[in-house]
PDB file of C-alpha atoms in Angstrom:
ATOM      1  CA  PRO Y   1      15.332   2.729   5.052  1.00  0.00           C
ATOM      2  CA  VAL Y   2      17.693   1.704   2.880  1.00  0.00           C
ATOM      3  CA  LEU Y   3      14.433   0.531   0.417  1.00  0.00           C
ATOM      4  CA  GLY Y   4      12.634   3.229   1.052  1.00  0.00           C
ATOM      5  CA  GLN Y   5      15.838   5.910  -0.260  1.00  0.00           C
ATOM      6  CA  SER Y   6      16.335   3.393  -3.343  1.00  0.00           C
ATOM      7  CA  MET Y   7      12.618   3.767  -3.995  1.00  0.00           C
ATOM      8  CA  ARG Y   8      14.073   7.603  -4.274  1.00  0.00           C
ATOM      9  CA  GLY Y   9      16.756   7.731  -6.208  1.00  0.00           C
ATOM     10  CA  GLY Y  10      17.078   4.586  -8.223  1.00  0.00           C
ATOM     11  CA  PRO Y  11      14.216   3.433 -11.024  1.00  0.00           C
ATOM     12  CA  MET Y  12      10.838   4.325 -11.252  1.00  0.00           C
ATOM     13  CA  LEU Y  13       9.287   1.090  -9.175  1.00  0.00           C
ATOM     14  CA  ILE Y  14       5.771   0.067 -10.032  1.00  0.00           C
ATOM     15  CA  GLU Y  15       5.553  -3.224  -8.780  1.00  0.00           C
ATOM     16  CA  LEU Y  16       7.456  -3.978  -5.361  1.00  0.00           C
ATOM     17  CA  HIS Y  17       6.392  -7.541  -3.484  1.00  0.00           C
ATOM     18  CA  LEU Y  18       7.136  -8.155  -0.279  1.00  0.00           C
ATOM     19  CA  SER Y  19       4.836 -10.858   0.576  1.00  0.00           C
ATOM     20  CA  HIS Y  20       5.483 -13.556   3.038  1.00  0.00           C
ATOM     21  CA  ASN Y  21       8.165 -11.425   5.740  1.00  0.00           C
ATOM     22  CA  ARG Y  22       7.620 -10.351   8.852  1.00  0.00           C
ATOM     23  CA  LEU Y  23       6.893  -6.506   8.073  1.00  0.00           C
ATOM     24  CA  THR Y  24       6.032  -4.400  10.751  1.00  0.00           C
ATOM     25  CA  LYS Y  25       3.314  -1.266  10.628  1.00  0.00           C
ATOM     26  CA  GLN Y  26       6.107   0.747  11.060  1.00  0.00           C
ATOM     27  CA  GLY Y  27       7.674  -0.943   7.914  1.00  0.00           C
ATOM     28  CA  ALA Y  28       4.736  -0.653   5.927  1.00  0.00           C
ATOM     29  CA  HIS Y  29       4.111   2.947   6.768  1.00  0.00           C
ATOM     30  CA  ASP Y  30       7.341   4.022   5.509  1.00  0.00           C
ATOM     31  CA  LEU Y  31       7.465   1.629   2.461  1.00  0.00           C
ATOM     32  CA  ALA Y  32       3.929   3.814   1.736  1.00  0.00           C
ATOM     33  CA  VAL Y  33       5.673   7.544   3.043  1.00  0.00           C
ATOM     34  CA  GLU Y  34       8.362   6.760   0.312  1.00  0.00           C
ATOM     35  CA  THR Y  35       5.258   6.496  -2.000  1.00  0.00           C
ATOM     36  CA  TRP Y  36       4.396   9.684  -1.850  1.00  0.00           C
ATOM     37  CA  ASN Y  37       7.987  11.082  -2.539  1.00  0.00           C
ATOM     38  CA  ARG Y  38       7.497   9.604  -6.374  1.00  0.00           C
ATOM     39  CA  PRO Y  39       7.220  12.111  -8.887  1.00  0.00           C
ATOM     40  CA  THR Y  40       3.117  13.352  -9.486  1.00  0.00           C
ATOM     41  CA  TYR Y  41       3.743  11.868 -13.208  1.00  0.00           C
ATOM     42  CA  ALA Y  42       4.650   8.486 -11.881  1.00  0.00           C
ATOM     43  CA  ARG Y  43       2.028   5.339 -11.736  1.00  0.00           C
ATOM     44  CA  PRO Y  44       0.466   4.239  -8.300  1.00  0.00           C
ATOM     45  CA  LEU Y  45       2.972   1.864  -6.783  1.00  0.00           C
ATOM     46  CA  TRP Y  46       1.670  -1.777  -6.701  1.00  0.00           C
ATOM     47  CA  LEU Y  47       3.029  -2.473  -3.198  1.00  0.00           C
ATOM     48  CA  ARG Y  48       2.416  -6.113  -2.427  1.00  0.00           C
ATOM     49  CA  LEU Y  49       2.037  -7.059   1.758  1.00  0.00           C
ATOM     50  CA  GLU Y  50      -0.152  -9.442   2.288  1.00  0.00           C
ATOM     51  CA  GLN Y  51       0.779 -12.211   5.034  1.00  0.00           C
ATOM     52  CA  ASN Y  52       3.667  -9.974   6.940  1.00  0.00           C
ATOM     53  CA  SER Y  53       3.221  -9.120  10.539  1.00  0.00           C
ATOM     54  CA  ILE Y  54       1.298  -5.900  10.290  1.00  0.00           C
ATOM     55  CA  SER Y  55      -0.695  -5.732  13.480  1.00  0.00           C
ATOM     56  CA  ASP Y  56      -2.982  -2.855  12.788  1.00  0.00           C
ATOM     57  CA  VAL Y  57      -3.935  -2.254   8.916  1.00  0.00           C
ATOM     58  CA  GLU Y  58      -7.188  -0.259   9.934  1.00  0.00           C
ATOM     59  CA  GLY Y  59      -4.494   2.218  11.929  1.00  0.00           C
ATOM     60  CA  LEU Y  60      -2.095   1.380   9.516  1.00  0.00           C
ATOM     61  CA  LEU Y  61      -4.582   3.417   6.927  1.00  0.00           C
ATOM     62  CA  ARG Y  62      -5.816   5.665   9.454  1.00  0.00           C
ATOM     63  CA  ASP Y  63      -2.257   7.496  10.206  1.00  0.00           C
ATOM     64  CA  LEU Y  64      -1.119   7.194   6.223  1.00  0.00           C
ATOM     65  CA  GLU Y  65      -4.716   9.031   5.687  1.00  0.00           C
ATOM     66  CA  GLY Y  66      -3.795  11.398   8.276  1.00  0.00           C
ATOM     67  CA  GLU Y  67      -0.753  12.317   6.203  1.00  0.00           C
ATOM     68  CA  LYS Y  68      -2.285  12.522   3.306  1.00  0.00           C
ATOM     69  CA  ILE Y  69      -1.191   9.512   1.434  1.00  0.00           C
ATOM     70  CA  TYR Y  70      -4.109   7.706   0.086  1.00  0.00           C
ATOM     71  CA  ALA Y  71      -4.646   4.526  -0.696  1.00  0.00           C
ATOM     72  CA  CYS Y  72      -6.046   1.541  -2.807  1.00  0.00           C
ATOM     73  CA  VAL Y  73      -7.114  -0.986  -0.775  1.00  0.00           C
ATOM     74  CA  ASP Y  74      -8.260  -4.961  -1.627  1.00  0.00           C
ATOM     75  CA  VAL Y  75      -9.518  -3.297  -4.704  1.00  0.00           C
ATOM     76  CA  PRO Y  76     -11.347  -5.613  -7.405  1.00  0.00           C
ATOM     77  CA  SER Y  77      -9.705  -5.267 -10.569  1.00  0.00           C
ATOM     78  CA  SER Y  78     -12.665  -3.569 -12.298  1.00  0.00           C
ATOM     79  CA  VAL Y  79     -11.453  -0.385  -9.779  1.00  0.00           C
ATOM     80  CA  CYS Y  80      -8.037  -0.222 -10.481  1.00  0.00           C
ATOM     81  CA  TRP Y  81      -5.437  -1.950 -11.670  1.00  0.00           C
ATOM     82  CA  LYS Y  82      -1.344  -1.700 -11.750  1.00  0.00           C
ATOM     83  CA  GLN Y  83      -1.189   0.870 -13.961  1.00  0.00           C
ATOM     84  CA  GLY Y  84      -3.351   2.966 -12.539  1.00  0.00           C
ATOM     85  CA  CYS Y  85      -5.921   4.211 -10.308  1.00  0.00           C
ATOM     86  CA  ASN Y  86      -9.264   5.286 -10.896  1.00  0.00           C
ATOM     87  CA  TRP Y  87      -9.258   7.433  -7.406  1.00  0.00           C
ATOM     88  CA  GLY Y  88      -5.187   8.943  -7.906  1.00  0.00           C
ATOM     89  CA  CYS Y  89      -3.457   7.261  -5.476  1.00  0.00           C
ATOM     90  CA  THR Y  90       0.025   6.820  -4.954  1.00  0.00           C
ATOM     91  CA  VAL Y  91       0.242   3.192  -3.788  1.00  0.00           C
ATOM     92  CA  HIS Y  92      -2.069   0.205  -4.309  1.00  0.00           C
ATOM     93  CA  LEU Y  93      -1.952  -2.129  -1.308  1.00  0.00           C
ATOM     94  CA  PRO Y  94      -4.277  -4.977  -2.459  1.00  0.00           C
ATOM     95  CA  PHE Y  95      -3.830  -8.023   0.227  1.00  0.00           C
ATOM     96  CA  ILE Y  96      -3.374  -5.849   2.903  1.00  0.00           C
ATOM     97  CA  HIS Y  97      -5.943  -7.018   5.033  1.00  0.00           C
ATOM     98  CA  HIS Y  98      -4.134 -10.754   4.844  1.00  0.00           C
ATOM     99  CA  GLN Y  99      -1.753 -10.700   7.219  1.00  0.00           C
ATOM    100  CA  ARG Y 100      -0.696 -13.647   9.251  1.00  0.00           C
ATOM    101  CA  GLU Y 101      -3.289 -14.544  12.167  1.00  0.00           C
ATOM    102  CA  SER Y 102      -1.061 -13.277  14.915  1.00  0.00           C
ATOM    103  CA  ALA Y 103      -0.684 -10.089  13.404  1.00  0.00           C
ATOM    104  CA  GLY Y 104      -4.395  -9.936  14.117  1.00  0.00           C
ATOM    105  CA  GLY Y 105      -5.619  -8.992  10.468  1.00  0.00           C
ATOM    106  CA  ALA Y 106      -8.940  -9.175   8.820  1.00  0.00           C
ATOM    107  CA  GLN Y 107     -10.031 -10.072   5.608  1.00  0.00           C
ATOM    108  CA  GLY Y 108     -11.906  -8.652   2.337  1.00  0.00           C
ATOM    109  CA  TRP Y 109     -11.739  -5.063   0.887  1.00  0.00           C
ATOM    110  CA  SER Y 110     -14.556  -2.762   2.183  1.00  0.00           C
ATOM    111  CA  GLY Y 111     -14.476   0.007  -0.526  1.00  0.00           C
ATOM    112  CA  GLN Y 112     -15.119   3.043   0.727  1.00  0.00           C
ATOM    113  CA  ARG Y 113     -13.076   6.423  -0.339  1.00  0.00           C
ATOM    114  CA  GLY Y 114     -11.854   8.326   2.217  1.00  0.00           C
ATOM    115  CA  GLY Y 115     -12.914   5.737   5.313  1.00  0.00           C
ATOM    116  CA  ALA Y 116     -11.525   2.514   6.927  1.00  0.00           C
ATOM    117  CA  GLY Y 117     -10.831   1.042   3.600  1.00  0.00           C
ATOM    118  CA  TRP Y 118      -8.784   3.706   2.511  1.00  0.00           C
TER     119      TRP Y 118
END
């Protein structure tokens, strides 16, 4: 919760790299929800969460979508980039499908808007 609170009250974050930690699905969810609280003029947050312990990435993405929080996931640089989003998402989650094997994460980019890749 402390990190999420600092995202609201501190300077506008552009990138946050938390790869190679032990974040769970709930921790990733809480961080992504905080991006929703950013001002609408803000650039999307580039949130690196690969190689964590997120056991159900697709479930996480479905949960976020159910809360109207849309994320670009594992997108090629020709589609979105750190400074902007072609689809207006508030958070980019590059490489999120690349989790530790024990977390059961799949790999690859689904490339579907509004579907499992979002």
